[in-house]
Every structure is written in C-alpha cells, then in structure tokens.
Coordinates of C-alpha atoms and ligand atoms in Angstrom, one line a residue:
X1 CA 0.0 0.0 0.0
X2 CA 1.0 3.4 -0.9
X3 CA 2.3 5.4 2.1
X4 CA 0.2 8.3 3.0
X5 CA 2.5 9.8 4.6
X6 CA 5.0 9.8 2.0
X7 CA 5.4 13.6 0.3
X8 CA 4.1 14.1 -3.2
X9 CA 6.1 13.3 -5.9
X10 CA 6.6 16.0 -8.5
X11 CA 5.0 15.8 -11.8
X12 CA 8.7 16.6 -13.6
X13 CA 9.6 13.1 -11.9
X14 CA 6.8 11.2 -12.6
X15 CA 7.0 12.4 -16.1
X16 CA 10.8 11.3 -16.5
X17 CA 10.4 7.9 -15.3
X18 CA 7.5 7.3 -17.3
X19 CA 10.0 8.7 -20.3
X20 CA 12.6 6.5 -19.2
X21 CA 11.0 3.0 -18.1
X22 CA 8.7 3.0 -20.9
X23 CA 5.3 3.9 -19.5
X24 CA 4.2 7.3 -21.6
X25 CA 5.8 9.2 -24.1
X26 CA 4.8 12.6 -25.8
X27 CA 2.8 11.8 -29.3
X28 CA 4.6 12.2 -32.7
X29 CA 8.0 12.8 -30.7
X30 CA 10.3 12.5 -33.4
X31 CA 8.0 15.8 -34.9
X32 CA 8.7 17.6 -32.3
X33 CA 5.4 16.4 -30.2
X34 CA 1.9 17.5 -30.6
X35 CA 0.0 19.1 -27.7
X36 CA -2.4 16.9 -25.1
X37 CA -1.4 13.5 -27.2
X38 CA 0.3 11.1 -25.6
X39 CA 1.5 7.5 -26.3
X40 CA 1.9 4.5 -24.6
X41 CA 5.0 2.3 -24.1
X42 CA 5.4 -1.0 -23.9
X43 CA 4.7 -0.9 -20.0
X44 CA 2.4 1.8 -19.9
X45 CA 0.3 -0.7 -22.1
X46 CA 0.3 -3.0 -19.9
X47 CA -0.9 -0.9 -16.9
X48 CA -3.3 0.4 -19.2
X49 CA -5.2 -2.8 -20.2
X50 CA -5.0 -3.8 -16.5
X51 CA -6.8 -1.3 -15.3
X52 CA -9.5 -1.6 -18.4
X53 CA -9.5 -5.0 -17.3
X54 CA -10.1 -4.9 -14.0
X55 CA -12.9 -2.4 -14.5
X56 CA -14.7 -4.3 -16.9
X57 CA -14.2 -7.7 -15.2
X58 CA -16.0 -6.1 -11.7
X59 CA -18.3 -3.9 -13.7
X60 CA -19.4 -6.0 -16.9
X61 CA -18.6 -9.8 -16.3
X62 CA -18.6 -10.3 -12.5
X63 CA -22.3 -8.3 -12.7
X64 CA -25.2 -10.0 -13.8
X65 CA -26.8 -7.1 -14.1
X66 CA -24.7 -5.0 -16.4
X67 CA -23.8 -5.5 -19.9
X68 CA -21.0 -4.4 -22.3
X69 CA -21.1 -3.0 -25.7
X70 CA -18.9 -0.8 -27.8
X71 CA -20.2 1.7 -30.0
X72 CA -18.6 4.0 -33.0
X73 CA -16.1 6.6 -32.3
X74 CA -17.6 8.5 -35.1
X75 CA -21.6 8.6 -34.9
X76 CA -24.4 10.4 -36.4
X77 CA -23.9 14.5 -35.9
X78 CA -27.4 14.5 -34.9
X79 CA -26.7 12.7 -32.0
X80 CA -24.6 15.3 -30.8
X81 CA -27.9 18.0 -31.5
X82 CA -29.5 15.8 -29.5
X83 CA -27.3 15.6 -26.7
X84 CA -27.1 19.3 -26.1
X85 CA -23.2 18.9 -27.0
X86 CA -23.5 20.7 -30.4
X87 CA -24.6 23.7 -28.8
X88 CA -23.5 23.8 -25.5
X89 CA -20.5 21.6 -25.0
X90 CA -18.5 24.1 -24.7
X91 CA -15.3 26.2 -22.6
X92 CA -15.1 30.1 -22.4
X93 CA -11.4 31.1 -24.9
X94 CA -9.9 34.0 -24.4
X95 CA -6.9 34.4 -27.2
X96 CA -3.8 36.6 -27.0
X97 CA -4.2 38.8 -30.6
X98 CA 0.0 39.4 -30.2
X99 CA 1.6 35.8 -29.1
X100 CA -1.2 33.7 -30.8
X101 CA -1.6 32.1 -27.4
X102 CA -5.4 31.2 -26.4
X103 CA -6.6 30.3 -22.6
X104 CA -9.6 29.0 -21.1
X105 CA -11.1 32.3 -19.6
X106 CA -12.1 30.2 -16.6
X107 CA -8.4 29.1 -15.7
X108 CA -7.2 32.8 -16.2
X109 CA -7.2 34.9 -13.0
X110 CA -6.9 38.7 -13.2
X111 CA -6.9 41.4 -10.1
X112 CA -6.7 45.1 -9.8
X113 CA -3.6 46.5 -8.4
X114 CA -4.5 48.6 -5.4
X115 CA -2.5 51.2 -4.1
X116 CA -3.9 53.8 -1.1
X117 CA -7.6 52.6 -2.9
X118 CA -6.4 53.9 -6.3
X119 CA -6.3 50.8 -9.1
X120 CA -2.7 51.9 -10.7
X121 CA -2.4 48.6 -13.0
X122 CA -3.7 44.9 -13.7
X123 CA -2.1 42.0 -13.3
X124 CA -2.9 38.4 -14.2
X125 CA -2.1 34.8 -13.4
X126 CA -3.1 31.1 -15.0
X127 CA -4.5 29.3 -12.4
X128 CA -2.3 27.3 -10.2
X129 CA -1.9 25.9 -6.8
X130 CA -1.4 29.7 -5.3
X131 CA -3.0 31.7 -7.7
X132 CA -4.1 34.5 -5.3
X133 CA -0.1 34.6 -4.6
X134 CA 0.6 34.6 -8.0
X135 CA -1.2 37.9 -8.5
X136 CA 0.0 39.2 -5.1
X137 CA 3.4 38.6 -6.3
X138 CA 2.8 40.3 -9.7
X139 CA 1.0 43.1 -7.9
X140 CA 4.3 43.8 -5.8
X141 CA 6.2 43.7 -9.0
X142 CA 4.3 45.7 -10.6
X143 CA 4.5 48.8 -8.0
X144 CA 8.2 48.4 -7.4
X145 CA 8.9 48.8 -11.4
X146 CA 6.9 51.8 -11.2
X147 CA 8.2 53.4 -8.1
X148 CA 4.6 54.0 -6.6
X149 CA 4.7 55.2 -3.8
X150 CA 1.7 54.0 -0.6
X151 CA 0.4 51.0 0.8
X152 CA -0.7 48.1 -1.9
X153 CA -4.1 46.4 -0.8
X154 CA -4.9 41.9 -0.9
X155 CA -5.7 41.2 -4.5
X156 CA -8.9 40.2 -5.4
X157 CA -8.9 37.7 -7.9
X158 CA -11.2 37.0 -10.3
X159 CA -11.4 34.9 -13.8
X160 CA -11.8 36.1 -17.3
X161 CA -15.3 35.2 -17.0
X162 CA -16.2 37.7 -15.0
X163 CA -14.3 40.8 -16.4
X164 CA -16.3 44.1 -17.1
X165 CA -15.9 44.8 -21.2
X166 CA -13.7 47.8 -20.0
X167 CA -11.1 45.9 -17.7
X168 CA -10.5 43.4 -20.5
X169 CA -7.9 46.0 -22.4
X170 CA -6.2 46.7 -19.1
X171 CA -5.2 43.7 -18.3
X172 CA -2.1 42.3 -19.0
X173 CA -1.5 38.9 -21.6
X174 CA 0.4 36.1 -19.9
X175 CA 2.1 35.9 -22.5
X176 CA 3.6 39.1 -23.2
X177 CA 3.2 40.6 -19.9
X178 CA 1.5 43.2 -21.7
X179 CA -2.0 44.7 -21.5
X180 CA -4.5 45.1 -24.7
X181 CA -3.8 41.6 -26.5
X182 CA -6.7 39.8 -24.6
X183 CA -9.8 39.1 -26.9
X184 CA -13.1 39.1 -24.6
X185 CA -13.9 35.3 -23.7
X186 CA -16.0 33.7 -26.3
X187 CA -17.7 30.2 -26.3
X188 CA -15.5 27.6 -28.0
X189 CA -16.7 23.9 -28.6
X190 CA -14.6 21.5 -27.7
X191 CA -16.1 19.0 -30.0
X192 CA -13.3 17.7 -33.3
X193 CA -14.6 18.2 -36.5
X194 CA -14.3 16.0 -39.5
X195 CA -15.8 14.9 -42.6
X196 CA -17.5 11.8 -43.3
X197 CA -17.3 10.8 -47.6
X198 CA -15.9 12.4 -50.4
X199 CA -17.5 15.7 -49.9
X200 CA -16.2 18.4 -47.5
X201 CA -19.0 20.3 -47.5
X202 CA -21.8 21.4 -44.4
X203 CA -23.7 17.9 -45.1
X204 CA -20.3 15.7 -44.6
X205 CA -19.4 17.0 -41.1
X206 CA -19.1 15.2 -38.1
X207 CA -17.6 14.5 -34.6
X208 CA -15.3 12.2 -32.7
X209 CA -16.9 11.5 -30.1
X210 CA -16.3 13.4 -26.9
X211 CA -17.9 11.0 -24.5
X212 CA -18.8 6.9 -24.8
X213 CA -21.9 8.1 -22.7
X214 CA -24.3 8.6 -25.7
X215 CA -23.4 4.9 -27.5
X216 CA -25.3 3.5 -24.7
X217 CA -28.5 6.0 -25.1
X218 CA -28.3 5.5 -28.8
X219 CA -28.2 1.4 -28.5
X220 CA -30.6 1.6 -25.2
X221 CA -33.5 0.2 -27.7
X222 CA -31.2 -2.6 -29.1
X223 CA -30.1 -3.8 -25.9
X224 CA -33.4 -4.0 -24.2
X225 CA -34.7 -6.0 -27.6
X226 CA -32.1 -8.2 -28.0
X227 CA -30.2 -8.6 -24.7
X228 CA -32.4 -10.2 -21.6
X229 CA -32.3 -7.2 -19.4
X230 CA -34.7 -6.3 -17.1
X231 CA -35.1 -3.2 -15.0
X232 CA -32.6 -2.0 -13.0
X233 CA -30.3 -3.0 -15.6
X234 CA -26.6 -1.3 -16.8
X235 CA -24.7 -0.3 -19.9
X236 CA -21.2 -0.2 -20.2
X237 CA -18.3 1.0 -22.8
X238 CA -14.9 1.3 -22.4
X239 CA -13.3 3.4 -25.6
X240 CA -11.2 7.0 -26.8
X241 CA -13.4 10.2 -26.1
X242 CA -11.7 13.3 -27.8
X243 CA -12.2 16.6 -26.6
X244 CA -10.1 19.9 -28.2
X245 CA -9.4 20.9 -24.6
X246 CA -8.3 24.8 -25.0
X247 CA -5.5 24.3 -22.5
X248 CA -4.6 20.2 -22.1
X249 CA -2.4 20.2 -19.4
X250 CA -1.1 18.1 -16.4
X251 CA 0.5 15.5 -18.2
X252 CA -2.2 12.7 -19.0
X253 CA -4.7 14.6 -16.7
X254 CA -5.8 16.5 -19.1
X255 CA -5.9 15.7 -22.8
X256 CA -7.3 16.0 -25.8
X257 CA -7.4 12.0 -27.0
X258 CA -8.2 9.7 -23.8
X259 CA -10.1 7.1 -22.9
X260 CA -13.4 6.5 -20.1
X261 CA -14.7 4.3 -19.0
X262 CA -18.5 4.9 -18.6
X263 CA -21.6 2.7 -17.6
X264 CA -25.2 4.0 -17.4
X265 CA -27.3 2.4 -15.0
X266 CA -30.8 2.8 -16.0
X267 CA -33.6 2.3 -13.1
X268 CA -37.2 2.8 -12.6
X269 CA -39.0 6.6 -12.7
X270 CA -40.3 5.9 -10.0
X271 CA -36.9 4.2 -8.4
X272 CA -34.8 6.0 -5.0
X273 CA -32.8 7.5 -7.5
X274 CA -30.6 8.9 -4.2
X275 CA -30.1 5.4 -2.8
X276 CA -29.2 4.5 -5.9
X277 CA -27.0 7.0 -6.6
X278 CA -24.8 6.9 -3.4
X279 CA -24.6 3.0 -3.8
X280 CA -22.9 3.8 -7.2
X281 CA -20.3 6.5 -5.3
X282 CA -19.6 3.8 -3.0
X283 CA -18.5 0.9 -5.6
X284 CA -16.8 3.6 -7.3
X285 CA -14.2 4.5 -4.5
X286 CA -14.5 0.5 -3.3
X287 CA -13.5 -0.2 -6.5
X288 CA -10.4 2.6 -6.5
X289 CA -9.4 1.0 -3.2
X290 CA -9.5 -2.2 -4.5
X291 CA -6.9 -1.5 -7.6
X292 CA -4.4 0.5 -4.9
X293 CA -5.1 4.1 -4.1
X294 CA -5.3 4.7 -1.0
X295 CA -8.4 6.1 1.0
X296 CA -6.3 9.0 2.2
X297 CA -5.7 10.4 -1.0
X298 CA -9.6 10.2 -1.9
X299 CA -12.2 12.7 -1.1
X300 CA -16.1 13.3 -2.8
X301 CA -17.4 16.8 -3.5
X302 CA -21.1 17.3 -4.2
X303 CA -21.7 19.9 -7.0
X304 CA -23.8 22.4 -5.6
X305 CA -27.8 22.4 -6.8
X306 CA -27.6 25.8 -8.9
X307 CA -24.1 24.8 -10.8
X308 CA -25.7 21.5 -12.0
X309 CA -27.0 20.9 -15.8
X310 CA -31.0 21.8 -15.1
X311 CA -31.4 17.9 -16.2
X312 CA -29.2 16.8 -13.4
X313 CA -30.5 15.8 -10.1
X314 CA -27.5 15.5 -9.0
X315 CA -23.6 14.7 -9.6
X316 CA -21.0 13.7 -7.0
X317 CA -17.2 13.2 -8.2
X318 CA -14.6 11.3 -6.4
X319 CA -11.2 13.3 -6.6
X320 CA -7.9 12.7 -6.0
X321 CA -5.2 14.0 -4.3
X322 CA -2.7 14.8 -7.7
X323 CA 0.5 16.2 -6.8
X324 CA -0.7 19.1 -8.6
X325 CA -4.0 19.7 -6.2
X326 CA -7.3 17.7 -5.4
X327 CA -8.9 17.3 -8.8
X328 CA -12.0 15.1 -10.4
X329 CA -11.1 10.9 -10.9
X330 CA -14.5 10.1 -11.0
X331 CA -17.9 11.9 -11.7
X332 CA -20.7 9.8 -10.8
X333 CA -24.2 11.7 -12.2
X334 CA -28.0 11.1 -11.6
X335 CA -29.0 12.3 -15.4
X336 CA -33.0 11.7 -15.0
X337 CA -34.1 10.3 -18.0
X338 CA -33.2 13.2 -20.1
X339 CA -30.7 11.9 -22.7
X340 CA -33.5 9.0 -23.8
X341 CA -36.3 11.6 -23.9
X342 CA -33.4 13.5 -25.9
X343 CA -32.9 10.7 -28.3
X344 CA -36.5 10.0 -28.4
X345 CA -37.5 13.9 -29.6
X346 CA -35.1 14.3 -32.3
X347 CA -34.9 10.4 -33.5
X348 CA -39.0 10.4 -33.6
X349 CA -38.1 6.2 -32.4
X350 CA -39.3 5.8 -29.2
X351 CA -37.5 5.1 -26.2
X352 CA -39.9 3.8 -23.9
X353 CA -39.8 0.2 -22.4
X354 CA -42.3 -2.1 -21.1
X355 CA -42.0 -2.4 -17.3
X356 CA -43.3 -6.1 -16.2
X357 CA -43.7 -5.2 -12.7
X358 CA -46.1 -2.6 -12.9
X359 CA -47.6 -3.7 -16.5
X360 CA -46.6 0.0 -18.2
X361 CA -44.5 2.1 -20.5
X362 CA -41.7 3.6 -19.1
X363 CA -39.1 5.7 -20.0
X364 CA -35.7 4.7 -17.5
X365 CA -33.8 7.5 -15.3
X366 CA -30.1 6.9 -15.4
X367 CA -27.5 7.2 -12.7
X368 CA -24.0 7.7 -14.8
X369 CA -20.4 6.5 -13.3
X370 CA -18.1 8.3 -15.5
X371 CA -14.2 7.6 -15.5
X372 CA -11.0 8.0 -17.1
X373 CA -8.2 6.1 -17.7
X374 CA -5.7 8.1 -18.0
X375 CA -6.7 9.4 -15.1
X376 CA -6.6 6.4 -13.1
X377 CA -3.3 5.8 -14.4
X378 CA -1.8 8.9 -13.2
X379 CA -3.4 8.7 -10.1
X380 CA -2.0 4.9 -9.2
X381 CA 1.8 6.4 -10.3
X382 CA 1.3 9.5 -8.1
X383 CA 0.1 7.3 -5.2
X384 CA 2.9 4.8 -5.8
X385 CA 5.7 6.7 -6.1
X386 CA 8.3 6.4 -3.6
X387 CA 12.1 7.3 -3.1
X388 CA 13.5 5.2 -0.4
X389 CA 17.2 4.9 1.8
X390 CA 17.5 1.2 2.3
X391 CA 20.4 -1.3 3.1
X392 CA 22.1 -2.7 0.0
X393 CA 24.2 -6.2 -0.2
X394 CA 26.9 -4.9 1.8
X395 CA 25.2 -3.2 4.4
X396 CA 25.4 0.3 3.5
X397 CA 22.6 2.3 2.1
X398 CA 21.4 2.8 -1.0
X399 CA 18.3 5.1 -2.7
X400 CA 15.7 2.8 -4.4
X401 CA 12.9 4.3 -6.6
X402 CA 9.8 1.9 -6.0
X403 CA 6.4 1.9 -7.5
X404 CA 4.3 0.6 -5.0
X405 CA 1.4 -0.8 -7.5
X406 CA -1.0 -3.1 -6.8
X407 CA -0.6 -6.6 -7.6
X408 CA -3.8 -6.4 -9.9
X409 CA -2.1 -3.3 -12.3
X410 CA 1.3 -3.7 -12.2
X411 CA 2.4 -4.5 -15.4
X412 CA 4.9 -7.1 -14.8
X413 CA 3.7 -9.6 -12.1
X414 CA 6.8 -11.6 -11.4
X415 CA 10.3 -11.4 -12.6
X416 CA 12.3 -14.7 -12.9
X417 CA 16.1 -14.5 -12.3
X418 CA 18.5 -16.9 -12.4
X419 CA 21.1 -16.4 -9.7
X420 CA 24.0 -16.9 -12.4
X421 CA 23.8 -16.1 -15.8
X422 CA 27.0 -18.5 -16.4
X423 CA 25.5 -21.5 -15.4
X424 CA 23.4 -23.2 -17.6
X425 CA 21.5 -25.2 -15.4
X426 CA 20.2 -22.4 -13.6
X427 CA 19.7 -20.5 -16.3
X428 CA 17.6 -23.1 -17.7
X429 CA 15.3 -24.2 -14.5
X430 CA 14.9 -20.0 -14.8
X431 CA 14.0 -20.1 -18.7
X432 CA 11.3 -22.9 -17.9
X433 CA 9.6 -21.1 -14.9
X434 CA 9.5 -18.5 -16.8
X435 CA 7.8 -19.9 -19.5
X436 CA 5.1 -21.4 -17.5
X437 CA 4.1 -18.5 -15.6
X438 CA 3.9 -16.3 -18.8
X439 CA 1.0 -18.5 -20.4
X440 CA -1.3 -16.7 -17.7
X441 CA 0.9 -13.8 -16.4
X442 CA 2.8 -10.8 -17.5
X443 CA 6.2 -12.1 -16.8
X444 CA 9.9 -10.7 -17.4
X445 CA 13.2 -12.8 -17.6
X446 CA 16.2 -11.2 -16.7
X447 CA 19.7 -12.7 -16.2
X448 CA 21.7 -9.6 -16.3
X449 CA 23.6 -7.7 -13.4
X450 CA 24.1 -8.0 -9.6
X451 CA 20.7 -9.5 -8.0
X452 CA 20.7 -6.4 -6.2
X453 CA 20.7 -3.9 -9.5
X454 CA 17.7 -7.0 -10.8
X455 CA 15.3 -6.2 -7.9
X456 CA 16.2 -2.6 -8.1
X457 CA 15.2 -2.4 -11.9
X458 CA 11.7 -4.1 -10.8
X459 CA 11.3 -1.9 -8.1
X460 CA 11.1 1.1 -10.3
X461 CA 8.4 0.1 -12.5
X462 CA 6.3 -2.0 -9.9
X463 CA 6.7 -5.3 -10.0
X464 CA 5.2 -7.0 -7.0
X465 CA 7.8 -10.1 -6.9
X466 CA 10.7 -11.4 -8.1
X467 CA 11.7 -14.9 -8.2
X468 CA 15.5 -15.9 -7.8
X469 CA 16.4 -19.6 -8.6
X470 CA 19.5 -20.9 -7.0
X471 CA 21.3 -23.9 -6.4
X472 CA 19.0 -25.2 -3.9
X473 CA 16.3 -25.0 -6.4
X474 CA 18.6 -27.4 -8.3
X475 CA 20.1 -29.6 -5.6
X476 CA 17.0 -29.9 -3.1
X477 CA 13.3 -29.9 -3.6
X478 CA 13.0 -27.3 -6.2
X479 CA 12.2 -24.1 -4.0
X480 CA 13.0 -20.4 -4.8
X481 CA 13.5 -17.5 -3.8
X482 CA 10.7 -15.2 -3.7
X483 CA 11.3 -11.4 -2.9
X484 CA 8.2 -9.0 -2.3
X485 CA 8.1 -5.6 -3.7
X486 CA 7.5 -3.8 -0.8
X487 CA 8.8 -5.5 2.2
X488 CA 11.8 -6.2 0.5
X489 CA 11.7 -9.8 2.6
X490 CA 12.8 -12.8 1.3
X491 CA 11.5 -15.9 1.8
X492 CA 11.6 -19.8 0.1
X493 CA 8.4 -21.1 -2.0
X494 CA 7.3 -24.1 -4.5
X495 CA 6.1 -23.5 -7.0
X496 CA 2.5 -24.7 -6.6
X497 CA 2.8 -21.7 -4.1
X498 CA 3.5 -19.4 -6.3
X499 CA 1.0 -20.0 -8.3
X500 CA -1.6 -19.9 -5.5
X501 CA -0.2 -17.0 -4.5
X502 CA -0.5 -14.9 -8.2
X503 CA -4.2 -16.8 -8.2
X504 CA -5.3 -14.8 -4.7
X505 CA -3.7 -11.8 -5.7
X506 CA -4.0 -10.8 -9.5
X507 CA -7.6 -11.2 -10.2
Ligands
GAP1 N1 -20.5 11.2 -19.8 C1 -20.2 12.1 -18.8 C2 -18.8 12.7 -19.0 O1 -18.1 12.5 -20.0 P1 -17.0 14.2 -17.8 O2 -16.9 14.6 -16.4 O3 -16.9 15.2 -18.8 O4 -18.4 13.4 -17.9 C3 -15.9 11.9 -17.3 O5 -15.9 13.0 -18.1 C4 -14.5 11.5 -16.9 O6 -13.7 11.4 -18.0 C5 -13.8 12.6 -16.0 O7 -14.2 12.4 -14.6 C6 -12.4 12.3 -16.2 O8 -12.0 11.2 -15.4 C7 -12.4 11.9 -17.7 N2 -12.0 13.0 -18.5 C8 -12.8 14.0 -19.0 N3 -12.1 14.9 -19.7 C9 -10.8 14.4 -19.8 C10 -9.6 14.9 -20.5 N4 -9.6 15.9 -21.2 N5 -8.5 14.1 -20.3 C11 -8.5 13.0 -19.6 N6 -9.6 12.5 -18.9 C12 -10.7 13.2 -19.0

C-alpha cells in the first residue's frame, strides 16, 4: 500500500520515469510532439489494459446485471444535436491577438492593483496551486517597477469570465506581460470536427466523439430488444473520447485523445434515485481502493444544486489527491431520463420500455459513473511513487525508486532471475519457470547484473515479486526464492505456491 504519509512526488519526476522505463511518451516525438497527445510504451500498455481489465471484469462480467457494448467513435452529428453537446459543450477562450496564445477564460485569474484605494495597474495569473499569490506577487512587482509610492491592498482575484468589457484592455496577456492583446472570452466547442465521404462540405461534417456516454443511449433500444435485461439493468463502454481541450495540461490529466470508461445504470422513474445513486459512489471509490489508491488520498465533493446541468439531479465526483492539487477521478451523475427523452424527440423512435412489474410504459432514469483512464493511471503512479534509503548487499545504504502498485495493475507480475547467468543449469530451471508462468501472467526474464541492481530495476516500474532460482532450487526440492516488492523480505516457495499466490492476488 502506498504510504500516506509519503510527500508528493513532483509531476517533472513522474513524467521522467514514465519517459525512461517506458510507460508514456509525448505523441509524434520525433516531430517535435503535438499538444495533449500522448503515447503508450510498452509498459504503460500493460498498466493500461489492466486497469481496463479490472474495470470491466468487476463492472461487466462479475455483474449480472450490467452489460458491455462498444459503439462508434464516429456517430451520427445529430446525435450530438440531441445531446445538447452541439450547442453547448463548450469552454469560455480567451486568445492573445499578439503571441497567438489562447486560454480558457475560466483558468485565467486577473486582479486590480490597489495602491492607497487607487487601481494603478492589472495583473494576471493562470491558475495554479497559489493563484491568489501569483497575483499578489505580480501586484508587488508591478508597484516596485513603477516606483509607486503608498500602501498596496490583498488582490482580489477573479477569472476572465467575470471581467467588465472595460477591464478586459487593461489587463495584461500572460504571454507578453502586456496589457491590450486579450480578446473578450467567447464560447469555443470543444467537440473535433471532420468529414465523413468524399464531400467536404456542411452535409459531410461530423464529430469524434467526446464522451462513450451517448453509444449507450443510442443502442438503449437494441439492448433492451435483444439482450435479456430487465429493469434496474446497466450499460457499459470502455473506448477513446476526444475533446479539443483549449489548455490540455497536467501531463495525462488532461488531454485531448483519452479514454473513459463509462456505464449508465438505468432504473425505474419511480426508483430511490438517491439510494441509488450513493450506492454507485460507493462501488466507485471500493472499487479505486481495490486497484491500490489509498483512501487517504480520496475525497467526494457534491456539485452544488444551482451549478448543476437543469437535467441533473444530482452529480458527485470522487477526486484525488494529484501532486498538482485535489482534482475530479471520478464523476458519478444522476441524469434523470433526459438523454432518452433527448434521443426520443429528435430520433422520432421511441425510447420507452415495457415495465413487467407494474404492467406499463416507461421511460428509465439513469445514474451515470463516468471515468478516465488516463486518469486512473496517473493517479495509481502518483500514489505509488516512492524514493527510499535502504540497506544494500553490503550493508550500506542505497536510494531505491519503487512503484508501490498493486498486484492487480502492475504490469509485470513476477520477474524470474536466475542467480548466475553462467551457469546453464540455472539459467535453464529459470527459462522454464518462466515460461510457464507467462502463459497466464505478465512475466519478465532477466539474467543480467548483480541480483541487487535486478530487484532494483523491478522496483522502479512496480513489480510485485521477483523470483531468484539458486542452487538449492537445483540440488533440493525445487524451492525459490521469492522477494516481495515492498517488504523487501525474502522468503523460500514451491512452486504450486507461487502460483496460489498470483491466483489470490491478481484477479
Ligand atoms: N458522460 C459524462 C462525462 O463524460 P465528464 O466529467 O466530462 O463526464 C468523465 O468526463 C470523466 O472522463 C472525468 O471524470 C475524467 O476522469 C475523464 N476526462 C474528462 N475529460 C478528460 C480529459 N480531457 N482528459 C482526460 N480525462 C478526461
């Protein structure tokens, strides 16, 4: 389990090791990289499909009341008319006329400068951690360089949003430090463009999906007729959502290709939607627990009645504790029955099902647990991530990085070592284990280096165990030696009990 206690690792760290183990790297690299696209090595691959697996096994195949489709990336644009996402999915720009630069206008702080109750200047800030010191900072700055003379009052930030039309000339670009550049914010949607056919024309456009949500309202008919669900019953998708995020940033936090993992759990109009709903939170963060984060760095905040979409009842989201503040993992939504209705109005196919247990027509309210990958994924390397003084072979001390991941994620599950790479029969009782456990696991071989440097390596990207075979593997009853991950302890096993043990613990 991840330490609690241990500090936060910085995002410049995480993002190196993932560069240098393998886990992410920027998109189109060689091109110089392309902005909020990001690839996945060989082991961030791995981690990946784990944690898709694991969510789909709990939430789709362990369930027998949920079912699992996968629907287009590219669907009809009038599915996105009748979403509302057309006309409303969309993020307050403001753009820089003189650097070309464009921020969202809600992540761009401003304040007055203050001086004896005279404003003298403007200064402005992208949000941060400390934004209201950002801008007291600038504010200081900003009087020294000008020699003004008096006492300088608290800023009082605000964001772009909320700028009168005559402040927005005063104040200054980030960019170029410089007021007049800033455009007033304007509504920019988020949703990609493209064409569908031979002709680029108004009739050929449409979107990449920017949520998996709407698959499952669109198919809701086609489930109910073919699959045999019955009320409450659940939809879910794993797949790539693409948003054109004005300002993707946070490494994989924010992005403009990524993938969710979303299930819509339709119940009864007449159902305890609330019950419902908080039963949903609860498997959610469960769930999180069960692949590794710890409760500590978990916390749920309740969108407040008057910021909610008017067809929302309610929407609580489980966020995390990111090295870079406490930010959204999971938004888990009570949508009414709005999006079939939706569907219903501008499809002219009705939506409505036949309920047996009260013998009429019903249209289904859905409660919505909405996640991301990527997400999860930074949020289990944040939570991991440990630096470490500990005794090396010879008794000194030595720094270990170690990615304390759970046994259900981690992308290699064991790593087989013989204790000699210059003796064939070790290397051979090594190869063989090896080559059993990878028919079920995610295995790695490795015969190079000290032991030490071996377990070290591991450490780093989170394997759980390591396996050593020796010469009393060879010369007595075929025992080994297993290390674990985070104890560092050592103890002897069979193999039967290694296998028992990967059984209990990777699932
Ligand atoms: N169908 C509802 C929906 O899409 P959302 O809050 O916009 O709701 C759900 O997205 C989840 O998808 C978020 O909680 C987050 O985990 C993930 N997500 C959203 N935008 C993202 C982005 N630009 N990059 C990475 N993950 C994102």
């Amino acid at each position: 389990m991840p330490d609690p206690a241990s500090p936060a690792v910085s995002m410049e760290t995480l993002v190196a090791l993932c560069k240098r183990r393998g886990f992410i790297f920027p998109s189109s690299e060689i091109y110089g990289g392309i902005n909020g696209f990001f690839d996945f090595g060989p082991l961030g691959a791995e981690l990946k499909k784990n944690i898709r697996d694991c969510w789909w096994n709990d939430m789709v195949r362990r369930r027998d009341d949920i079912v699992g489709i996968e629907t287009s990336i590219i669907m009809h644009p009038k599915v996105w008319e009748a979403s509302g996402h057309v006309a409303g999915f969309t993020d307050p720009l403001v753009d820089c006329k003189v650097s070309k630069q464009r921020y969202r206008a809600d992540q761009l702080f401003f304040a007055p400068v203050v001086v004896d109750g005279q404003t003298v200047g403007y200064v402005s800030a992208l949000e941060s951690e400390d934004t209201a010191g950002a801008l007291q900072e600038a504010a200081e700055s900003l009087k020294r360089k000008r020699a003004i003379q008096g006492r300088l009052g608290p800023v009082a930030p605000r964001d772009m949003t909320e700028a009168g039309p005559e402040e927005i000339a005063l104040i200054p670009s980030p960019a170029t430090g410089e007021p007049g550049s800033l455009t007033p914010p304007r509504s920019f949607n988020m949703m990609f463009q493209t064409n569908v056919g031979a002709l680029s024309d108004a009739s050929s456009v449409a979107y990449l999906r920017p949520e998996t949500a709407q698959g499952m309202f669109v198919d809701f008919k086609s489930v109910v007729d073919t699959g045999r669900v019955k009320l409450p019953f659940g939809i879910a998708q794993i797949g790539r959502s693409f948003r054109n995020e004005i300002t993707p940033r946070n490494f994989i936090f924010r992005s403009r290709e990524f993938e969710q993992m979303e299930m819509e759990y339709f119940i009864h109009e007449d159902a305890d939607w609330e019950k419902c709903h908080r039963e949903w939170i609860n498997w959610c963060r469960d769930w999180l627990l069960s692949i590794g984060l710890p409760e500590s760095h978990l916390s749920e905040y309740n969108h407040p009645r008057e910021k909610l979409a008017f067809y929302s009842r309610g929407t609580t989201d489980i966020m995390f504790r990111y090295p870079f503040g406490i930010q959204e993992l999971w938004g888990i939504a009570a949508r009414g029955d709005y999006d079939l209705k939706q569907h219903e109005k501008h499809s002219g196919v009705p939506q409505a099902i036949f309920d047996e247990a009260t013998k009429k027509k019903i249209t289904p309210h859905v409660i919505e647990p909405a996640v991301g990958v990527d997400r999860i994924f930074l949020a289990v390397l944040c939570a991991g991530y440990a630096e470490e003084d500990v005794k090396d072979e010879k008794g000194g001390v030595e720094r270990r990085t170690v990615l304390r991941l759970s046994p259900r994620i981690a992308p290699v599950k064991v790593a087989v070592f013989p204790l000699l790479k210059n003796k064939p029969e070790l290397v051979a009782r090594a190869q063989e284990l090896h080559a059993r456990l990878k028919r079920k696991y995610a295995v790695f071989y490795d015969e190079s280096g000290a032991i030490g440097r071996r377990y070290r390596r591991q450490d780093e990207i989170g394997t759980p165990w390591c396996v050593t075979i020796d010469f009393e593997t060879i010369e007595k009853d075929g025992s080994f030696t297993l290390r674990e991950r985070d104890s560092m302890q050592q103890r002897r096993m069979g193999e039967a009990e290694l296998f028992s043990l990967l059984e209990e613990k990777v699932y």
